[in-house]
XYZ file of C-alpha atoms in Angstrom:
500
model
C -58.351 -21.480 6.665
C -55.400 -19.769 4.349
C -51.621 -18.738 5.731
C -52.359 -15.144 5.556
C -55.623 -15.559 7.447
C -53.835 -17.429 10.133
C -51.326 -14.761 10.230
C -53.421 -11.660 10.249
C -55.368 -13.449 13.383
C -52.405 -13.854 15.549
C -51.760 -11.650 18.510
C -48.532 -9.334 18.590
C -46.836 -11.740 20.710
C -47.706 -15.143 19.134
C -45.650 -16.982 17.252
C -45.385 -16.716 13.173
C -44.804 -19.331 10.965
C -42.932 -18.524 7.793
C -43.529 -20.350 4.417
C -41.423 -23.768 4.098
C -39.473 -22.549 0.782
C -39.067 -18.494 2.026
C -35.520 -17.297 0.415
C -35.090 -15.050 3.407
C -33.878 -17.905 5.964
C -30.933 -18.404 3.759
C -30.122 -14.785 3.364
C -30.303 -15.252 7.602
C -27.965 -18.215 7.382
C -25.214 -16.301 5.295
C -25.782 -13.465 7.675
C -25.302 -15.975 10.755
C -22.589 -17.686 9.342
C -20.652 -14.455 8.746
C -20.943 -13.315 12.501
C -19.719 -16.798 13.798
C -17.056 -16.847 11.429
C -15.626 -13.416 12.970
C -16.028 -14.848 16.506
C -14.307 -18.266 16.020
C -11.459 -17.135 13.434
C -10.731 -14.438 16.354
C -9.597 -17.236 18.674
C -6.610 -18.080 16.236
C -6.336 -15.160 13.906
C -4.603 -13.062 16.375
C -1.464 -16.058 16.948
C -0.029 -15.764 13.755
C 0.511 -12.054 14.423
C 1.933 -12.348 17.916
C 5.466 -12.067 16.994
C 5.198 -8.969 15.323
C 2.522 -7.430 17.859
C 5.210 -8.279 20.444
C 8.220 -6.622 18.584
C 6.178 -3.384 18.135
C 4.558 -3.131 21.825
C 7.526 -4.774 23.556
C 5.958 -7.131 25.994
C 7.404 -10.576 27.165
C 7.071 -14.142 26.289
C 5.444 -14.512 29.615
C 2.527 -11.892 28.873
C 2.146 -12.931 25.490
C -0.498 -15.734 26.213
C -2.543 -13.431 27.977
C -3.384 -12.002 24.327
C -4.780 -15.153 23.736
C -6.271 -16.343 26.974
C -7.983 -12.653 27.738
C -10.220 -13.483 24.876
C -11.060 -17.166 26.091
C -11.627 -16.258 29.785
C -14.165 -13.374 28.961
C -16.076 -15.493 25.854
C -16.186 -18.596 28.109
C -17.560 -17.209 31.434
C -19.767 -15.048 29.894
C -21.346 -17.422 27.396
C -24.252 -18.614 29.431
C -25.525 -15.185 30.415
C -25.183 -13.975 26.890
C -27.397 -16.655 25.927
C -29.772 -15.872 28.334
C -29.853 -12.253 27.692
C -30.625 -13.426 24.016
C -33.902 -15.113 25.295
C -35.060 -12.539 27.438
C -34.506 -9.822 25.230
C -34.537 -10.646 21.938
C -32.384 -12.517 19.543
C -31.575 -9.466 17.138
C -31.070 -7.150 19.808
C -28.261 -9.658 21.122
C -26.929 -10.270 17.769
C -26.666 -6.584 16.843
C -25.428 -5.592 20.189
C -22.933 -8.327 20.070
C -21.481 -7.283 16.340
C -21.425 -3.447 17.157
C -19.088 -4.573 20.376
C -17.002 -6.830 18.713
C -16.144 -4.198 15.996
C -15.309 -1.591 18.315
C -13.433 -3.811 20.751
C -11.596 -4.817 17.287
C -10.996 -1.573 16.301
C -9.479 -0.511 19.998
C -7.039 -3.639 19.628
C -6.216 -2.593 16.369
C -5.260 0.752 17.653
C -3.478 -0.427 20.779
C -0.389 1.496 21.857
C 0.386 -0.835 24.902
C 0.383 -4.416 26.181
C -2.583 -3.343 28.417
C -4.964 -1.506 25.850
C -4.393 -4.504 23.686
C -5.319 -6.899 26.334
C -8.153 -5.123 27.257
C -9.709 -5.095 23.599
C -9.044 -8.673 23.338
C -11.226 -9.426 26.826
C -13.796 -6.724 25.641
C -13.932 -8.746 22.241
C -14.643 -11.762 24.329
C -17.554 -10.142 26.346
C -19.226 -9.126 22.861
C -18.398 -12.587 21.572
C -20.389 -14.236 24.392
C -23.311 -12.339 23.403
C -23.279 -12.570 20.072
C -22.167 -16.179 19.611
C -25.256 -17.699 21.288
C -27.575 -15.263 19.865
C -26.318 -16.379 16.313
C -26.988 -20.084 17.051
C -30.041 -19.730 18.465
C -31.137 -17.469 15.456
C -30.359 -20.886 13.516
C -32.244 -23.111 15.670
C -35.607 -21.114 15.442
C -35.441 -20.066 11.698
C -34.638 -23.555 10.339
C -37.449 -26.191 11.450
C -37.992 -28.139 8.492
C -35.635 -31.066 9.155
C -34.263 -31.150 5.804
C -33.496 -27.332 5.848
C -32.451 -27.772 9.510
C -29.521 -30.274 8.686
C -27.939 -28.237 5.396
C -28.118 -25.013 7.677
C -26.175 -27.118 10.519
C -23.705 -28.528 7.932
C -22.695 -24.830 6.984
C -22.786 -23.678 10.725
C -20.990 -26.577 11.947
C -18.068 -26.512 9.153
C -17.746 -22.734 9.823
C -17.135 -23.601 13.669
C -14.721 -26.511 13.150
C -12.957 -25.032 10.030
C -13.011 -21.086 11.712
C -9.609 -21.945 13.345
C -7.613 -22.851 10.269
C -9.493 -19.931 8.276
C -8.258 -17.561 11.086
C -4.513 -19.039 10.650
C -4.919 -18.262 6.857
C -6.351 -15.248 7.039
C -3.945 -13.968 9.911
C -0.779 -15.071 7.999
C -2.306 -13.014 5.131
C -2.861 -10.037 6.932
C 0.112 -9.980 8.745
C 2.470 -10.699 5.893
C 0.638 -8.291 3.521
C 0.237 -5.138 5.760
C 0.302 -5.417 9.524
C -0.424 -7.671 12.528
C -3.309 -4.742 13.658
C -5.374 -5.571 10.203
C -5.734 -9.009 12.375
C -7.914 -7.127 14.386
C -9.336 -3.978 11.988
C -10.467 -6.892 9.357
C -13.453 -7.461 12.371
C -15.007 -3.841 11.692
C -15.688 -4.812 8.133
C -16.749 -8.315 8.946
C -19.129 -6.747 11.481
C -20.363 -3.943 9.207
C -21.865 -7.083 6.828
C -23.480 -8.629 9.330
C -25.048 -5.620 11.256
C -26.417 -4.423 8.042
C -27.754 -8.201 7.046
C -29.049 -8.674 10.508
C -30.532 -5.028 10.770
C -32.580 -5.955 7.590
C -33.385 -9.771 7.961
C -33.992 -10.071 11.423
C -37.150 -9.410 13.811
C -36.710 -9.317 17.714
C -38.624 -12.118 19.095
C -38.326 -12.713 23.104
C -39.820 -16.235 23.787
C -38.431 -16.169 27.425
C -39.832 -12.277 27.879
C -42.012 -13.844 31.166
C -38.809 -15.285 32.692
C -36.369 -13.352 35.027
C -32.734 -13.321 35.085
C -31.269 -15.831 37.175
C -28.587 -13.569 38.759
C -27.343 -16.145 41.227
C -26.648 -18.774 38.935
C -25.082 -16.160 36.471
C -22.262 -15.523 39.289
C -21.894 -19.051 40.082
C -21.568 -20.362 35.844
C -19.254 -17.302 35.161
C -17.034 -17.610 38.279
C -17.008 -21.231 37.695
C -16.064 -20.868 34.167
C -13.668 -18.493 34.416
C -11.712 -20.512 37.117
C -11.716 -23.766 35.151
C -10.585 -21.820 31.962
C -7.866 -19.601 34.110
C -6.556 -22.526 36.189
C -6.003 -24.354 32.916
C -4.377 -21.557 31.431
C -1.848 -21.139 34.153
C -1.020 -24.784 33.612
C 1.023 -23.398 30.424
C 3.146 -20.939 32.172
C 2.924 -22.372 35.822
C 3.829 -25.943 36.943
C 0.479 -28.171 37.809
C 1.722 -28.099 41.499
C 0.920 -24.461 41.255
C -1.956 -23.261 43.537
C -2.446 -20.560 40.666
C -3.077 -23.994 38.457
C -4.867 -26.448 40.833
C -6.286 -23.731 43.173
C -8.082 -22.057 40.411
C -9.592 -25.465 39.227
C -10.845 -26.448 42.501
C -12.762 -23.421 42.941
C -14.178 -23.813 39.540
C -15.055 -27.240 40.081
C -16.686 -26.229 43.211
C -18.603 -23.322 41.582
C -19.935 -25.272 38.862
C -21.251 -28.006 41.406
C -23.168 -25.359 43.355
C -24.358 -24.103 39.983
C -26.059 -27.173 39.189
C -27.466 -27.377 42.626
C -28.791 -24.062 42.405
C -30.085 -24.707 38.824
C -32.364 -27.312 40.708
C -33.929 -24.827 42.712
C -34.383 -21.709 41.147
C -37.570 -20.183 40.053
C -35.948 -19.103 36.851
C -32.858 -20.994 36.291
C -30.261 -19.937 33.844
C -29.817 -23.410 32.367
C -32.569 -25.646 33.026
C -31.267 -29.083 33.541
C -33.842 -30.370 30.690
C -31.377 -29.039 28.569
C -28.635 -31.333 29.587
C -30.528 -34.449 30.647
C -31.650 -35.844 27.234
C -29.449 -38.068 26.126
C -28.579 -37.201 22.571
C -28.256 -33.691 23.640
C -25.822 -34.672 26.761
C -23.690 -36.893 24.378
C -23.478 -34.360 21.736
C -22.467 -31.641 24.440
C -19.830 -33.985 25.365
C -18.348 -34.563 21.838
C -18.148 -30.888 21.052
C -16.281 -30.232 24.116
C -14.016 -33.396 23.323
C -13.572 -32.082 19.787
C -12.714 -28.734 20.814
C -10.054 -30.622 23.230
C -8.477 -32.531 20.228
C -8.470 -30.098 17.629
C -5.784 -27.797 18.906
C -3.409 -30.645 18.626
C -3.890 -29.948 14.812
C -3.913 -26.051 14.934
C -1.512 -25.205 17.506
C 1.380 -27.948 17.096
C 1.203 -28.030 13.169
C 1.338 -24.609 12.799
C 4.472 -24.632 14.895
C 5.954 -27.574 13.124
C 4.962 -26.060 9.653
C 6.465 -22.764 10.461
C 9.640 -23.861 12.449
C 10.544 -27.074 11.314
C 9.483 -26.700 7.349
C 9.899 -23.188 7.025
C 6.689 -22.009 6.016
C 5.713 -18.425 6.222
C 2.467 -17.185 8.201
C 0.518 -17.135 4.518
C 1.669 -20.715 3.379
C 0.880 -22.275 6.718
C -2.911 -20.864 6.394
C -2.585 -22.047 2.908
C -1.530 -25.635 4.564
C -4.851 -26.413 6.191
C -6.996 -25.696 3.457
C -7.329 -29.088 2.469
C -8.666 -29.818 6.036
C -11.339 -27.367 5.701
C -12.365 -28.528 2.459
C -12.686 -32.232 3.463
C -14.686 -31.003 6.601
C -16.737 -28.895 4.680
C -17.437 -31.928 2.194
C -18.142 -34.205 4.781
C -20.154 -31.689 6.981
C -22.728 -31.469 4.090
C -22.712 -35.469 3.744
C -22.909 -36.133 7.835
C -25.587 -33.869 8.740
C -27.914 -34.107 5.115
C -27.367 -37.599 4.214
C -25.733 -40.298 6.789
C -27.155 -38.680 9.950
C -30.678 -38.911 8.477
C -30.246 -42.744 7.407
C -28.035 -44.115 9.858
C -28.652 -41.895 13.297
C -25.861 -40.195 15.394
C -24.947 -43.661 17.357
C -23.210 -44.820 14.197
C -22.017 -41.785 12.176
C -20.420 -39.727 15.264
C -18.647 -42.194 16.636
C -17.227 -43.435 13.086
C -16.180 -39.528 12.651
C -14.436 -39.783 15.931
C -12.465 -42.986 14.911
C -11.359 -41.316 11.405
C -10.006 -38.236 12.839
C -8.246 -40.403 15.463
C -6.869 -42.449 12.491
C -5.945 -39.454 10.527
C -4.263 -37.760 13.937
C -2.283 -40.967 14.848
C -1.037 -40.994 11.401
C 0.032 -37.511 11.413
C 2.472 -38.779 14.556
C 4.827 -39.840 11.654
C 6.076 -36.540 11.030
C 10.121 -36.115 11.283
C 12.849 -33.662 11.203
C 13.266 -34.201 7.353
C 9.571 -34.868 6.452
C 7.775 -33.346 3.570
C 3.971 -31.813 3.536
C 3.157 -33.445 0.499
C 3.539 -37.078 2.196
C 3.569 -36.950 5.838
C 0.876 -33.868 6.229
C -1.602 -33.490 3.696
C -3.123 -36.949 3.678
C -3.609 -36.918 7.641
C -5.135 -33.512 7.338
C -7.489 -34.456 4.883
C -8.660 -37.707 6.687
C -8.826 -35.446 10.097
C -11.071 -33.154 8.424
C -13.133 -35.637 7.077
C -13.792 -36.969 10.425
C -14.407 -33.761 12.096
C -16.977 -32.940 9.603
C -18.669 -35.865 10.689
C -18.403 -34.884 14.156
C -19.004 -31.131 14.593
C -22.080 -30.173 12.385
C -24.242 -33.276 13.661
C -22.984 -32.666 17.377
C -23.985 -28.873 16.871
C -27.267 -29.893 15.669
C -28.330 -32.278 17.847
C -27.328 -30.537 20.846
C -29.777 -27.698 20.136
C -32.403 -29.719 18.450
C -36.143 -30.052 20.353
C -35.274 -27.504 23.093
C -37.863 -25.425 23.560
C -38.027 -21.930 21.980
C -37.567 -20.139 25.159
C -34.576 -22.348 26.038
C -32.799 -21.763 22.597
C -30.475 -19.237 23.443
C -28.994 -20.841 26.521
C -28.759 -24.246 24.808
C -26.731 -22.701 21.995
C -24.903 -20.757 24.927
C -23.899 -24.016 26.243
C -22.618 -25.467 23.080
C -20.467 -22.512 22.186
C -19.189 -22.980 26.227
C -18.353 -26.550 25.619
C -15.877 -25.783 22.432
C -14.181 -22.816 24.613
C -13.696 -24.951 27.595
C -12.661 -27.962 25.372
C -10.352 -26.066 23.706
C -8.476 -24.344 27.030
C -8.312 -27.622 28.537
C -7.154 -28.954 25.371
C -4.268 -26.523 24.812
C -3.219 -26.298 28.532
C -2.977 -30.454 28.308
C -0.991 -30.448 25.173
C 1.509 -27.545 25.745
C 2.259 -29.207 28.994
C 2.796 -32.885 27.924
C 4.336 -31.385 24.912
C 6.921 -29.540 26.912
C 7.429 -32.287 29.235
C 8.549 -35.149 26.147
C 10.856 -32.199 24.765
C 12.597 -32.264 28.187
C 12.544 -35.800 28.604
C 14.169 -36.142 25.367
C 17.150 -33.865 26.065
C 17.861 -35.547 29.220
C 21.661 -37.010 28.787
C 21.929 -35.344 25.359
C 23.754 -32.815 23.662
C 21.240 -30.269 23.900
C 23.556 -27.654 21.923
C 23.393 -29.815 18.850
C 20.921 -28.152 16.436
C 19.856 -31.724 15.272
C 18.826 -33.208 18.737
C 17.156 -30.067 19.531
C 14.948 -30.234 16.135
C 14.054 -33.858 17.183
C 12.999 -32.678 20.442
C 10.601 -30.463 18.659
C 9.449 -32.981 16.636
C 9.163 -35.552 20.110
C 6.985 -32.571 21.478
C 4.684 -32.593 18.273
C 4.245 -36.163 18.028
C 3.366 -36.251 21.798
C 0.979 -33.911 21.431
C -0.804 -35.668 18.387
C -0.710 -39.025 20.237
C -2.777 -37.322 23.043
C -5.170 -35.430 20.684
C -5.710 -38.938 19.078
C -6.301 -40.499 22.732
C -9.289 -37.863 22.790
C -10.656 -38.766 19.829
C -10.487 -42.277 20.715
C -12.162 -41.346 23.945
C -14.897 -39.341 21.970
C -15.516 -42.486 20.105
C -16.609 -44.345 22.945
C -18.360 -41.915 24.943
C -20.510 -41.343 21.491
C -21.174 -44.698 21.374
C -22.081 -45.344 24.542
C -24.710 -42.367 24.566
C -26.088 -41.898 21.589
C -29.436 -43.569 21.358
C -30.017 -46.016 18.189
C -32.235 -44.832 15.335
C -32.748 -41.764 13.685
C -33.537 -38.949 15.825
C -37.037 -37.093 15.381
C -38.555 -33.301 15.848
C -39.836 -32.948 19.280
C -43.424 -32.379 19.507
C -42.567 -29.755 22.301
C -40.128 -27.454 20.293
C -42.717 -25.661 18.498
C -41.496 -25.938 14.705
C -41.931 -22.098 14.061
C -39.688 -19.684 12.386
C -38.977 -16.334 14.386
C -37.891 -13.785 11.680
């Protein structure tokens, strides 16, 4: 029977298979990549513009972190809900609503005339991103089902997810230097227009979990748990670890997430079916994304400080300095997903990637007050980028591979949640450890000396880099212990069909 006859014979709610060579899939990849880039780069694009925004709107140093934290809190706490909405109501609908919401919130932030208005806009960006990000990844998961094409698509997606933070630093620096800090937000409107137009034309709305219902108790528990966890770690940056606002929220977060897991075993329509987490390769991949998110901030955050404050780089030059890392990451993303994992399996490739990133990060601790970018930063960035390129894209592919079509959205949301929570944990821990290292170095020394102060900042950076190397070392051991041997096979229950 011909493909045409098969397609015509399906009922309106049935799944339709698409020709393997359809070029439409690659256009969908381009649109999904644009949307994902917008979400990921917004976690860092505002960072470089913060001093300008602070001067313009007149808010304090203590309040400055909330411009970043408001986005992270809303994004992380609502991701699983956003993923389930995509499954229940259709990925095209979730994608387009998320794109429009992100553009509207960005425009509001660009027009902000007060600190409160800017924080509100950033929180709304996080809400829209929580709907958009899992819809985008689940679209990729259900569009590319051929093993070779899927590997290539996830190499692109994973490279964007890994390098998006560095792209945000570059773009934020260029826009701030050339125009105004407000353009770090306004630029999303242009990006969203492209994503919306492409999504409107290319996507069709398919609801794989249309017969299910939304798990309201589960939604409340996981949203509250993730919010408390991220909020607690964020408070660690401005409060002591002994503060109730830090440990109190962390305890509440752990309790709520434990209750969420308990409830998922009993709910008729669970928000996050535990079968998604219990597969060994998938569970290992979720942990790999979490650890990578925590360790990557050691590069982006503290190296940005070093380049600007110690080497005197401009915001634009700082962004350009990260480009070699992005290039190495993108090259190894292709090699890792399309060549290495299909031949060697994740038990070899992902631990090796973590080990390479660990070596690069440990090498980066050699920076000093008089170091140069070419000798003490550039080679290390290339090594780190190559290592992360072997971890992020394969882990994201394996984390969403083999899930049933009706669970694609929530599995994708879990990947994004792991990356976001990992980033929040990494930021809080590394900031605290770096600050303690600087304080310890200054003890008993002449703190008024500029040379002593400069060396204290170097101590804080290298401490953060050593801890990031430690994260990657832990990732090496965990990935090697958890991943199955051999090359992963397509799950027969994953329904290898294409929804467009």
